[in-house]
Amino acid sequence: MSREIPRARVGPLAATDRRADPLDVDALLDDPQTRIIVCCGSGGVGKTTTSAALALRAAERGRSVCVLTIDPARRLAQSMGIEALDNTPRPVPDVHGDGSLDAMMLDMKRTFDEVVESQASPEKAKQILENPFYIALSSSFAGTQEYMAMEKLGQLHRDAVAEGTWDLIVVDTPPSRSALDFLDAPERLSSFLDGRFIRLLLAPARGPARLMSAGMGMITNALTKILGASVLKDMQTFVAAFDTLFGGFRARAQKTFELLQTDGTAFLVVAAPEPDALREAAYFVERLSGDDMPLAGLVVNRAASAPDSTLSAEEAMAAAARLRRSGDSDLTAGLLRLHADRVRMVEREARLRARFAAAHPAVPTAVVPALATDVHDLDGLRRIGDLLAGSPDDRAASDAPRRRAR
Amino acid sequence: MSATSTSDWPEVDLHVVTGKGGTGKTTVAAALALALASTGKNVLICEVEGRQGISQLFDVPELPYEERRIAAGLAGDGGRAGNVFALHIDAESALLEYLAMYYKLGRAGRALDRFGVIDFATTIAPGVRDVLLTGKVYEAARRGRRKGSSSRQGVVYDAIVLDAPPTGRIAQFLNVNSELAGVAKVGPIKTQADTVMTLFRSPRTAVHLVTVLEEMPVQETADGIVELHKDRLPVGGVVVNLMRPRDLDSEDLAAARAGRLERDRIGKELEGAGLDVDDDLLDGLLAEAHDHAERRALEDAQRRLVADLGVPTYELPRLPGGVDLGGLYELAALLKAEGMA
């Protein structure tokens, strides 16, 4: 099957005039200056798979890589040998070449506990870990996962620097409603820890004087009414025990945030060719530039594959209608309708992407076609790595991957 | 008009719609709301995740924390179409409203905001956020039962559709009770959670799960159903969304997969239909057929798994041009025809 693919076409969605530069994934992975890659995007766009595929590709191109995944699908986790959730990076077996790949799955509660244990005296740590309010906060607070992903990234980075274990860390981000949550959660937590509310809670716990203003009395009364007295008491105990740790927490969050602003960090925004996902991607791109964070590019997953012939959807549908009238060629009419369907999908995705490119022309983009199956093994990840690095479609992936020039 | 009697869910007036990210949960919730709003019924669709997906689907301005009429329902068989209203629920507004309604806090209420308590309660305090969000839904649902109540209290709804958080979080979200248990064991917020739970566990509620025919979403749907059962939450139907076209029959699909389609015959028929046939076109169509057949085979395997889940299933096609308002009505009509509404 030798079909001429026009040279200018770099992917199924690029069939429009306004298109972004292709993202040179291999150049990014090979650059020794690249120390951290953060994959972000809204839920359901394939962030985890993309992170794992990038990490494997980097390792097989010679880097020493650690990948932090958040909530991998069972089979993806199995393929990397990280079913055990022990919050520590483990070597992935059967990686080709001289590089290495360690993988881990984030255990958010364990990470939180470890920070408490490392920061507080054993006695105090015990007191905090047993507090009902802490237990709820560390296992179900909506932003804890984001915050702990940041914390873990900071830890891995410190280890990498101190021991020279890894020269590249790839981070997946939690499946938030919004991609922005990853950046916002630490700020939200630290502004809470800094806030007047904490000081208010601390006031009664801090000694017999009970220097409470009338306003504060009103507040605690109101809270007691709504939440019940025991909640307030648990909170006060927690805050009092946690008091000395706040500074440390905030300083660490701040440091990780600054780390994300350095040149060694590359953000990849992952999206699907759907209005919602691309809108989230656009928010994120704008936010990154607002926060001086280095954006490497956009990855559009699950794209429809471009059709192989130039027959338009309208022509195909008209021909199908003629066949249907003649009555005896269901199969051929069906093929034409399928073709029309695919052309329409590709056109729609091209429109959506062109819109994104028009608003964000400087964002290099990689387009990865929808795969029929989930990833079951390292070979599956390798194939995605090939596609990320620039093979124009699914079928060509089995041929030698064709490199894109920038 | 026997619209209600043909529905699979005649008892249900709170339809909770969940699904894995990317499966089209909001689209299905919107289509269901339109379908339920046929034959003169009033339906409220609630959004709790702050993403304003509903206003974008219906092409209306961003929704406030206030019920708004956003569309006419799907026209019934000769009957008068009802109305779809929408409500965007955010935890902060819900908390302030709740405080004003039950506690008459006055100055203290404003002070709460100044001290960051509102922010605390809605973003940090575990579980409180979900109690507030579900509490507001409850309030609208309760109103629905007291027919003939004064208009001061707002529209009385025949049904409510909740565009809920994703499958991975749905049981936790609806099970506000246990989420709070670690924090509030007594007190008004706990009482509120108990009341809401009673509605969620009652036959008036159904939790529908949206999926696509791929491994991971189907697996998550199965896991979600198990979790809902465990929490004694009523499982509704499974909506299979974004189905590929079914233009080829199983014989042709098998032939396409095996590369046994009759190339010459197809070429002749294409010519007969007035097309300029060359190798590119023929090869292209056959390759597309092969690709399609492979994916259909995988879809069919997942479809069997969905059928084995033991709950009613509904199927919606993938609209090649994407979902616009017209497309929503199209999907609504399909849901109605399949008996979901």
XYZ file of C-alpha atoms in Angstrom:
747
model
C 0.000 0.000 0.000
C 2.029 2.936 -1.154
C 0.116 6.096 -0.766
C 1.575 9.503 -1.306
C 1.284 11.572 1.815
C 1.707 15.212 0.939
C 4.893 16.480 2.478
C 3.344 19.385 4.245
C 0.999 17.227 6.209
C 2.435 16.393 9.606
C -0.546 14.717 11.155
C -4.190 14.006 10.653
C -5.249 17.290 12.187
C -2.828 19.447 10.345
C -4.811 19.635 7.160
C -5.446 23.339 7.548
C -3.529 26.445 6.764
C -3.155 27.647 10.300
C -1.208 25.032 12.093
C 1.257 24.940 14.900
C 4.849 23.863 14.523
C 5.340 20.189 15.230
C 6.650 19.415 18.667
C 10.104 17.851 18.527
C 9.692 15.335 21.304
C 13.065 13.649 20.853
C 14.970 16.918 20.996
C 13.188 17.679 24.262
C 13.965 14.253 25.719
C 17.577 14.274 24.544
C 18.383 17.734 25.857
C 20.390 17.222 29.077
C 19.038 20.552 30.284
C 15.568 19.029 30.479
C 15.353 17.815 34.084
C 11.619 17.755 34.735
C 8.698 17.154 32.375
C 5.213 17.826 33.737
C 2.246 16.412 31.802
C -0.939 18.274 32.587
C -4.437 18.509 31.171
C -8.050 17.775 32.074
C -9.263 14.283 33.007
C -9.606 11.518 30.425
C -7.138 12.804 27.852
C -4.426 10.190 28.391
C -1.983 12.088 30.615
C -0.746 9.032 32.477
C -0.106 7.021 29.339
C 1.632 9.972 27.715
C 3.879 10.427 30.788
C 4.800 6.757 30.855
C 5.494 6.645 27.118
C 7.698 9.749 27.285
C 9.601 8.384 30.276
C 10.243 5.049 28.565
C 11.345 6.718 25.351
C 13.720 9.015 27.243
C 15.175 6.046 29.136
C 15.684 4.081 25.942
C 17.426 7.078 24.442
C 19.916 6.919 27.276
C 18.538 9.062 30.110
C 18.187 7.993 33.743
C 14.515 8.591 34.263
C 12.030 8.481 37.109
C 8.310 8.660 36.292
C 5.751 9.650 38.905
C 2.283 8.463 37.913
C -0.850 9.410 39.798
C -3.563 6.884 39.152
C -2.500 4.559 36.340
C -4.881 2.029 34.850
C -4.215 -1.427 36.207
C -2.681 -2.764 33.021
C -0.442 0.223 32.530
C 0.819 -0.156 36.098
C 1.382 -3.860 35.509
C 3.285 -3.165 32.322
C 5.722 -1.085 34.350
C 5.756 -3.449 37.316
C 4.387 -0.920 39.799
C 1.250 -2.594 41.054
C 2.503 -2.368 44.610
C 1.660 0.996 46.019
C 4.644 1.673 48.236
C 5.336 5.273 47.371
C 8.928 4.583 46.281
C 10.331 4.468 42.739
C 11.059 0.913 41.538
C 13.150 -0.059 38.519
C 11.148 -1.010 35.428
C 12.519 -4.259 33.987
C 13.305 -4.826 30.311
C 14.154 -1.278 29.373
C 16.378 -1.320 26.257
C 19.680 0.508 25.993
C 21.972 2.170 28.491
C 19.436 4.363 30.206
C 17.227 3.392 33.115
C 13.635 3.871 34.146
C 12.213 3.895 37.651
C 8.488 4.205 38.123
C 6.203 4.919 41.035
C 2.576 5.515 41.810
C 1.682 8.341 44.181
C 0.218 7.352 47.541
C -1.142 10.648 48.695
C -1.875 9.769 52.304
C 1.501 8.039 52.737
C 3.267 11.088 51.296
C 1.460 13.419 53.688
C 2.231 11.138 56.635
C 5.884 10.994 55.696
C 6.164 14.757 55.589
C 4.612 14.983 59.037
C 6.920 12.272 60.354
C 9.996 13.916 58.917
C 9.098 17.346 60.268
C 7.752 16.682 63.730
C 9.017 14.908 66.817
C 7.787 11.297 67.024
C 5.434 12.201 69.799
C 3.940 15.147 67.985
C 3.775 13.235 64.717
C 1.744 10.545 66.426
C -0.612 13.137 67.817
C -1.154 14.636 64.366
C -1.494 11.339 62.529
C -4.211 10.200 64.905
C -6.249 13.385 64.763
C -9.592 12.752 63.014
C -9.383 16.052 61.225
C -5.928 15.220 59.881
C -7.097 11.799 58.724
C -9.947 13.339 56.774
C -7.762 16.106 55.390
C -4.995 13.783 54.251
C -7.250 11.260 52.590
C -10.071 13.199 51.029
C -9.432 16.921 50.756
C -9.987 17.791 47.121
C -6.609 19.474 46.712
C -4.475 17.071 48.717
C -3.613 14.924 45.737
C -2.291 17.899 43.777
C -0.429 19.174 46.769
C 1.160 15.812 47.485
C 2.083 15.337 43.815
C 4.000 18.615 44.115
C 5.541 17.513 47.394
C 6.636 14.183 45.940
C 8.097 15.889 42.898
C 10.111 18.141 45.220
C 11.382 15.096 47.126
C 12.342 13.184 43.983
C 14.134 16.228 42.664
C 16.111 16.666 45.888
C 17.055 12.979 45.814
C 18.058 13.244 42.170
C 20.291 16.222 42.882
C 21.786 14.790 46.068
C 22.469 11.281 44.846
C 22.614 11.738 41.100
C 20.092 8.945 40.685
C 18.028 10.472 37.912
C 18.706 13.129 35.340
C 15.077 13.373 34.253
C 11.840 13.235 36.222
C 8.543 12.876 34.350
C 5.416 13.795 36.316
C 1.834 12.929 35.626
C -0.732 15.222 37.290
C -3.919 14.287 39.176
C -7.126 13.779 37.189
C -8.583 17.102 38.237
C -11.604 18.720 36.787
C -9.330 21.480 35.703
C -5.699 21.314 34.734
C -5.153 24.469 36.726
C -5.827 22.702 40.011
C -2.337 21.263 39.983
C -0.841 24.727 40.136
C -3.469 26.187 42.435
C -3.689 23.585 45.170
C -0.408 24.355 46.957
C -1.186 28.049 46.894
C -4.649 27.355 48.238
C -3.281 25.254 51.047
C -0.583 27.704 52.007
C -2.930 30.670 51.933
C -5.176 28.704 54.232
C -2.275 27.886 56.520
C -1.317 31.545 56.567
C -4.817 32.781 56.987
C -6.597 34.529 59.754
C -8.781 31.531 60.263
C -5.876 29.455 61.487
C -4.854 32.147 63.917
C -8.420 32.300 65.086
C -8.448 28.585 65.706
C -5.152 28.792 67.491
C -6.249 31.538 69.829
C -8.307 29.516 72.294
C -5.868 26.645 72.261
C -2.967 28.856 73.085
C -3.351 29.345 76.730
C -5.653 30.422 79.425
C -5.840 34.091 78.570
C -8.406 33.490 75.812
C -7.775 36.800 74.213
C -10.744 36.540 71.995
C -12.363 39.548 70.465
C -16.099 39.714 70.237
C -15.810 38.972 66.523
C -13.894 35.799 67.126
C -16.352 34.643 69.712
C -19.089 35.084 67.213
C -17.205 33.058 64.659
C -16.491 30.144 66.931
C -20.086 30.167 68.070
C -21.277 30.070 64.507
C -18.900 27.261 63.638
C -19.948 25.280 66.651
C -23.542 25.689 65.618
C -22.921 24.455 62.111
C -20.276 21.830 62.544
C -20.829 20.773 66.116
C -18.445 21.336 69.012
C -16.388 18.193 68.490
C -15.338 19.193 64.988
C -14.083 22.529 66.189
C -12.185 20.866 68.979
C -10.550 18.360 66.605
C -9.597 21.193 64.332
C -8.112 23.194 67.136
C -6.068 20.260 68.360
C -4.877 19.594 64.844
C -3.952 23.188 64.173
C -2.163 23.510 67.498
C -0.127 20.375 66.866
C 0.529 21.360 63.297
C 1.444 24.932 64.143
C 5.204 24.516 64.015
C 5.028 22.590 60.740
C 3.210 25.252 58.778
C 6.327 27.224 57.973
C 8.087 24.162 56.654
C 5.137 23.135 54.514
C 4.846 26.526 52.962
C 8.553 26.831 52.306
C 8.576 23.456 50.563
C 5.574 24.265 48.429
C 7.164 27.561 47.475
C 10.423 25.839 46.535
C 8.705 23.315 44.308
C 6.750 26.095 42.678
C 10.027 27.921 41.950
C 11.536 24.704 40.634
C 8.716 24.548 38.125
C 9.679 28.004 36.893
C 13.272 27.089 36.060
C 14.507 26.334 32.573
C 15.097 22.696 33.419
C 11.335 22.186 33.605
C 9.173 21.555 30.558
C 5.382 21.540 30.728
C 3.507 19.475 28.198
C -0.179 20.220 27.996
C -2.133 17.105 27.046
C -5.554 17.356 25.413
C -8.017 15.464 23.260
C -9.465 17.001 20.093
C -12.646 18.002 21.911
C -13.810 21.532 22.671
C -13.730 20.999 26.456
C -10.253 19.523 26.586
C -8.809 22.114 24.233
C -10.433 24.911 26.212
C -8.782 23.583 29.371
C -5.519 23.346 27.475
C -5.868 26.965 26.408
C -6.482 28.087 30.007
C -3.430 26.199 31.079
C -1.215 27.603 28.361
C -2.247 31.113 29.327
C -1.695 30.394 32.978
C 1.779 28.985 32.393
C 2.908 32.060 30.565
C 1.363 34.195 33.306
C 3.372 32.325 35.933
C 6.592 32.307 33.890
C 6.509 28.566 33.604
C 8.213 26.969 30.626
C 5.749 25.449 28.174
C 7.250 22.893 25.812
C 4.184 22.125 23.785
C 0.757 20.587 23.317
C 0.025 16.887 22.862
C -3.300 16.112 21.207
C -4.210 12.498 21.921
C -6.987 10.375 20.473
C -7.021 12.095 17.119
C -8.938 10.604 14.208
C -6.697 9.211 11.487
C -6.740 11.080 8.222
C -8.489 9.261 5.372
C -6.372 7.962 2.555
C -8.249 9.315 -0.404
C -9.333 12.808 -1.302
C -12.995 11.952 -1.778
C -15.018 14.536 0.149
C -17.716 13.666 2.673
C -20.393 15.227 0.460
C -19.378 13.277 -2.628
C -19.233 10.061 -0.621
C -22.690 10.616 0.898
C -24.199 11.516 -2.475
C -22.757 8.385 -4.046
C -23.970 6.298 -1.109
C -27.466 7.701 -1.565
C -27.411 6.813 -5.268
C -26.315 3.279 -4.426
C -28.994 2.922 -1.822
C -31.619 3.933 -4.375
C -30.431 1.297 -6.774
C -30.876 -1.093 -3.875
C -28.293 -3.827 -4.224
C -25.008 -2.494 -2.861
C -25.293 -2.210 0.890
C -21.634 -2.919 1.432
C -20.327 -0.277 -0.925
C -22.795 2.298 0.369
C -21.675 1.422 3.881
C -18.038 1.945 2.969
C -18.850 5.349 1.545
C -20.775 6.369 4.649
C -17.883 5.248 6.834
C -15.552 7.319 4.743
C -17.790 10.370 5.007
C -17.981 9.902 8.766
C -14.223 9.806 9.073
C -13.706 12.827 6.839
C -16.163 14.818 8.938
C -14.424 13.834 12.167
C -11.056 14.811 10.805
C -12.408 18.108 9.499
C -13.998 18.902 12.823
C -10.829 18.123 14.740
C -8.803 20.159 12.300
C -11.149 23.106 12.898
C -10.854 22.764 16.664
C -7.099 22.570 16.489
C -6.831 25.429 14.069
C -8.814 27.541 16.490
C -6.373 26.675 19.259
C -3.400 27.339 16.999
C -4.826 30.677 15.947
C -5.043 31.785 19.573
C -1.745 30.198 20.596
C 0.398 30.138 17.476
C 3.656 29.668 19.377
C 2.761 26.321 20.932
C 4.437 23.385 19.156
C 2.092 20.456 18.855
C 2.280 16.688 18.596
C -0.755 14.787 17.370
C -1.235 11.177 18.446
C -3.898 9.112 16.689
C -6.470 7.209 18.711
C -5.268 3.709 19.410
C -7.647 0.811 19.223
C -6.522 -0.769 22.496
C -5.201 0.265 25.856
C -1.529 -0.162 26.638
C -0.764 -3.648 27.941
C 3.017 -3.770 27.859
C 6.191 -1.820 27.255
C 5.856 -2.390 23.507
C 2.567 -0.544 23.635
C 4.287 2.353 25.370
C 7.080 2.286 22.796
C 4.536 2.570 20.010
C 2.995 5.614 21.653
C 6.479 7.044 22.085
C 7.045 6.616 18.343
C 3.783 8.344 17.577
C 4.594 11.192 19.962
C 7.911 11.644 18.281
C 6.335 12.106 14.933
C 5.084 9.224 12.866
C 2.171 10.585 10.909
C -0.288 7.841 11.665
C -0.978 4.512 13.242
C -0.009 2.394 10.261
C 3.260 4.181 9.631
C 4.325 3.557 13.204
C 5.469 0.080 12.333
C 7.832 1.487 9.702
C 10.951 3.332 10.721
C 9.782 6.353 12.680
C 10.157 9.375 10.534
C 11.789 12.316 12.235
C 10.304 15.727 11.909
C 12.410 18.743 11.254
C 11.598 21.734 13.314
C -49.914 10.281 25.732
C -48.154 7.498 27.478
C -44.770 9.139 27.726
C -44.182 8.364 31.378
C -45.405 4.823 31.269
C -42.900 3.884 28.577
C -39.949 5.142 30.589
C -37.760 2.602 32.345
C -37.586 4.926 35.354
C -41.146 5.981 36.202
C -40.397 6.260 39.925
C -37.262 8.303 39.527
C -37.229 12.076 39.699
C -33.559 12.586 40.524
C -31.313 11.349 37.714
C -27.638 11.456 38.657
C -25.362 11.212 35.620
C -21.730 10.231 36.065
C -19.006 8.885 33.769
C -15.276 8.775 33.265
C -13.661 11.953 31.967
C -13.956 12.183 28.200
C -16.997 9.940 27.836
C -19.452 12.786 27.337
C -21.148 12.754 30.719
C -22.342 16.359 30.467
C -23.673 15.803 26.940
C -25.673 12.791 28.090
C -26.994 14.678 31.124
C -28.133 17.503 28.860
C -29.773 15.152 26.345
C -31.527 13.330 29.181
C -32.855 16.610 30.546
C -34.278 17.509 27.121
C -35.814 14.050 26.791
C -37.411 14.233 30.243
C -38.798 17.675 29.450
C -41.132 16.494 26.719
C -44.880 16.570 27.202
C -45.070 19.727 29.243
C -42.685 18.722 31.988
C -40.278 21.001 33.788
C -36.791 19.644 34.286
C -33.863 21.132 36.155
C -30.301 20.271 35.222
C -27.704 20.971 37.907
C -24.002 21.415 37.447
C -21.666 21.111 40.430
C -18.148 21.103 39.055
C -17.810 24.719 38.095
C -16.902 24.039 34.503
C -19.894 25.734 32.845
C -20.196 22.835 30.423
C -23.979 23.166 30.272
C -24.046 26.786 29.180
C -21.587 25.911 26.434
C -23.648 22.968 25.212
C -26.846 24.992 25.157
C -25.087 28.060 23.839
C -26.351 30.390 26.567
C -24.428 32.838 28.785
C -22.606 31.420 31.807
C -25.009 30.109 34.403
C -25.356 31.893 37.744
C -26.247 30.400 41.124
C -29.873 30.755 40.207
C -32.307 28.671 38.208
C -32.600 29.807 34.603
C -34.726 28.527 31.783
C -32.300 27.529 29.056
C -34.228 25.521 26.487
C -37.524 24.029 25.425
C -37.718 20.291 25.958
C -37.870 17.738 23.214
C -41.288 18.049 21.570
C -43.457 15.082 22.554
C -45.849 13.223 20.247
C -48.075 16.136 19.389
C -47.924 17.395 22.953
C -46.569 20.638 24.278
C -42.867 20.549 25.033
C -41.777 21.357 28.555
C -38.883 23.475 29.737
C -35.354 22.786 30.767
C -33.968 24.962 33.536
C -30.361 24.982 34.644
C -28.597 25.734 37.888
C -24.909 26.136 38.469
C -24.161 25.184 42.059
C -20.965 26.384 43.682
C -20.088 25.538 47.249
C -19.461 29.100 48.414
C -22.838 30.431 47.333
C -24.494 27.333 48.739
C -22.827 27.850 52.113
C -23.761 31.516 52.311
C -27.319 30.708 51.356
C -27.438 27.889 53.845
C -26.153 30.110 56.622
C -28.610 32.861 55.791
C -31.483 30.418 55.626
C -30.935 28.439 58.792
C -28.893 30.553 61.128
C -29.740 34.163 60.483
C -26.149 34.893 61.252
C -26.214 38.513 60.198
C -22.944 40.150 61.113
C -21.316 36.878 62.032
C -22.053 35.546 58.546
C -20.162 38.384 56.968
C -17.378 38.019 59.499
C -17.045 34.367 58.506
C -16.092 35.445 55.044
C -13.617 38.008 56.350
C -11.865 35.407 58.448
C -11.529 33.019 55.550
C -13.999 30.600 57.067
C -16.075 30.380 53.903
C -12.991 29.580 51.917
C -11.981 27.053 54.530
C -15.339 25.325 54.692
C -15.727 25.088 50.932
C -12.244 24.110 49.884
C -10.358 22.630 52.805
C -12.781 21.041 55.247
C -13.185 17.476 54.054
C -16.613 16.543 52.849
C -18.304 19.825 53.694
C -18.125 20.928 50.097
C -20.015 17.878 48.883
C -22.672 18.257 51.564
C -23.265 21.811 50.390
C -23.443 20.871 46.721
C -25.730 17.908 47.236
C -27.777 19.856 49.782
C -28.723 22.387 47.156
C -29.785 19.648 44.762
C -31.817 18.169 47.582
C -33.537 21.474 48.179
C -34.715 21.655 44.552
C -35.802 17.998 44.612
C -37.781 18.443 47.811
C -39.604 21.346 46.260
C -40.561 19.020 43.417
C -42.518 16.768 45.728
C -44.680 19.397 47.299
C -46.867 20.081 44.307
C -48.829 23.257 44.402
C -46.429 25.041 46.693
C -46.275 28.759 46.311
C -44.452 30.211 43.330
C -42.344 32.193 45.757
C -40.347 29.015 46.245
C -39.626 28.735 42.564
C -40.566 26.338 39.805
C -41.747 22.895 40.782
C -39.771 20.321 38.822
C -40.993 17.016 37.520
C -37.449 15.770 37.320
C -33.925 16.822 38.180
C -30.803 15.798 36.314
C -27.508 16.140 38.147
C -24.357 16.396 36.052
C -22.278 14.763 38.772
C -18.542 14.303 39.363
C -16.782 11.508 37.437
C -17.222 7.779 38.079
C -14.061 7.524 40.150
C -15.482 9.925 42.714
C -19.233 9.402 42.439
C -19.822 7.048 45.354
C -17.761 9.272 47.634
C -19.606 12.359 46.400
C -23.085 10.945 46.955
C -22.177 9.184 50.149
C -21.849 12.513 51.952
C -22.633 10.793 55.163
C -19.569 8.643 55.494
C -17.371 11.310 53.997
C -18.295 13.541 56.883
C -18.218 10.831 59.496
C -14.567 11.329 60.264
C -15.175 14.993 60.893
C -18.666 15.771 62.059
C -20.354 13.115 64.132
C -23.134 15.308 65.375
C -24.423 18.775 64.623
C -26.552 20.404 61.964
C -24.241 19.701 59.038
C -24.396 16.027 59.930
C -28.181 16.194 60.147
C -28.261 17.847 56.752
C -26.086 15.065 55.331
C -28.405 12.428 56.773
C -31.440 14.011 55.153
C -29.734 14.215 51.791
C -28.644 10.593 52.070
C -32.214 9.477 52.614
C -33.165 10.929 49.246
C -30.119 9.508 47.465
C -30.792 6.024 48.758
C -34.503 6.150 47.944
C -36.184 4.743 44.814
C -36.653 8.332 43.670
C -32.988 8.455 42.709
C -31.070 6.638 39.957
C -27.363 6.935 39.247
C -26.670 6.487 35.539
C -23.160 5.786 34.290
C -21.869 6.997 30.945
C -19.164 5.027 29.184
C -17.586 4.515 25.795
C -16.732 1.096 24.410
C -13.095 1.062 25.459
C -11.353 -1.043 28.070
C -10.641 1.516 30.749
C -14.002 3.312 30.818
C -15.903 0.015 30.786
C -13.755 -1.290 33.625
C -14.334 1.911 35.607
C -18.060 1.615 34.990
C -18.055 -1.918 36.355
C -16.029 -0.783 39.385
C -18.353 2.192 39.866
C -21.426 -0.054 39.918
C -19.832 -2.281 42.545
C -19.025 0.738 44.674
C -22.506 2.204 44.348
C -24.010 -1.121 45.389
C -21.666 -1.268 48.339
C -22.829 2.155 49.491
C -26.452 1.156 48.904
C -26.883 3.854 46.263
C -29.418 3.078 43.521
C -27.733 2.155 40.226
C -29.645 3.326 37.146
C -28.660 2.532 33.578
C -25.451 2.530 31.590
C -25.336 4.898 28.639
C -22.894 3.802 25.969
C -21.885 7.003 24.261
C -19.925 7.831 21.117
C -20.702 4.553 19.363
C -19.092 4.076 15.990
C -21.397 3.891 12.969
C -22.901 0.467 12.342
C -22.995 0.638 8.569
C -21.509 -2.786 7.890
C -23.142 -6.053 8.843
C -21.205 -8.716 10.702
C -20.435 -10.715 7.565
C -18.930 -7.706 5.829
C -17.039 -6.775 8.973
C -15.460 -10.213 9.130
C -14.523 -9.986 5.461
C -13.079 -6.508 5.964
C -10.950 -7.694 8.859
C -9.678 -10.637 6.883
C -9.023 -8.468 3.824
C -11.547 -10.521 1.825
C -13.783 -7.710 0.590
C -14.480 -8.009 -3.139
C -12.378 -5.241 -4.537
C -13.549 -5.542 -8.140
C -17.211 -5.591 -7.306
C -16.864 -2.589 -5.030
C -14.936 -0.747 -7.735
C -17.727 -1.387 -10.241
C -20.392 -0.262 -7.837
C -18.514 2.909 -7.048
C -18.317 3.641 -10.758
C -21.979 2.887 -11.063
C -22.596 5.506 -8.383
C -20.822 8.050 -10.531
C -17.420 8.230 -8.844
C -14.028 8.373 -10.552
C -12.509 5.191 -9.262
C -8.752 4.827 -9.003
C -6.475 2.678 -6.866
C -6.083 5.387 -4.233
C -9.804 5.542 -3.648
C -10.297 1.790 -3.603
C -7.271 1.088 -1.422
C -8.278 3.909 0.871
C -11.828 2.674 1.350
C -10.662 -0.890 1.925
C -8.050 0.246 4.442
C -10.655 2.335 6.249
C -12.996 -0.652 6.278
C -10.258 -2.809 7.762
C -9.452 -0.256 10.454
C -13.133 0.187 11.217
C -13.704 -3.573 11.439
C -10.811 -3.972 13.888
C -12.203 -1.285 16.139
C -15.711 -2.644 15.843
C -14.466 -6.030 16.988
C -12.937 -4.421 20.077
C -16.088 -2.398 20.641
C -18.242 -5.489 20.379
C -16.130 -7.253 22.992
C -16.619 -4.307 25.363
C -20.288 -4.164 24.450
C -20.706 -7.727 25.657
C -19.063 -6.768 28.958
C -21.495 -3.874 29.311
C -24.424 -6.188 28.585
C -23.200 -8.454 31.390
C -23.356 -5.624 33.928
C -26.969 -6.510 34.536
C -28.423 -2.999 34.212
C -30.445 -1.413 31.406
C -28.207 0.002 28.692
C -28.788 2.799 26.220
C -26.686 3.544 23.165
C -25.859 6.871 21.585
C -23.917 7.389 18.350
C -20.862 9.538 17.960
C -22.007 12.552 15.956
C -19.263 13.120 13.387
C -19.674 16.889 13.433
C -19.618 17.116 17.233
C -22.538 17.968 19.502
C -24.330 21.242 18.912
C -27.795 22.181 20.129
C -29.449 20.349 17.232
C -27.340 17.305 17.989
C -28.479 17.395 21.617
C -32.131 17.115 20.569
C -31.172 14.264 18.267
C -29.553 12.427 21.190
C -32.521 13.279 23.422
C -34.907 11.694 20.920
C -32.776 8.551 20.891
C -32.753 8.315 24.680
C -36.493 8.709 24.703
C -36.990 6.083 22.032
C -34.778 3.700 23.992
C -36.863 4.218 27.107
C -34.452 6.134 29.301
C -36.893 9.040 29.578
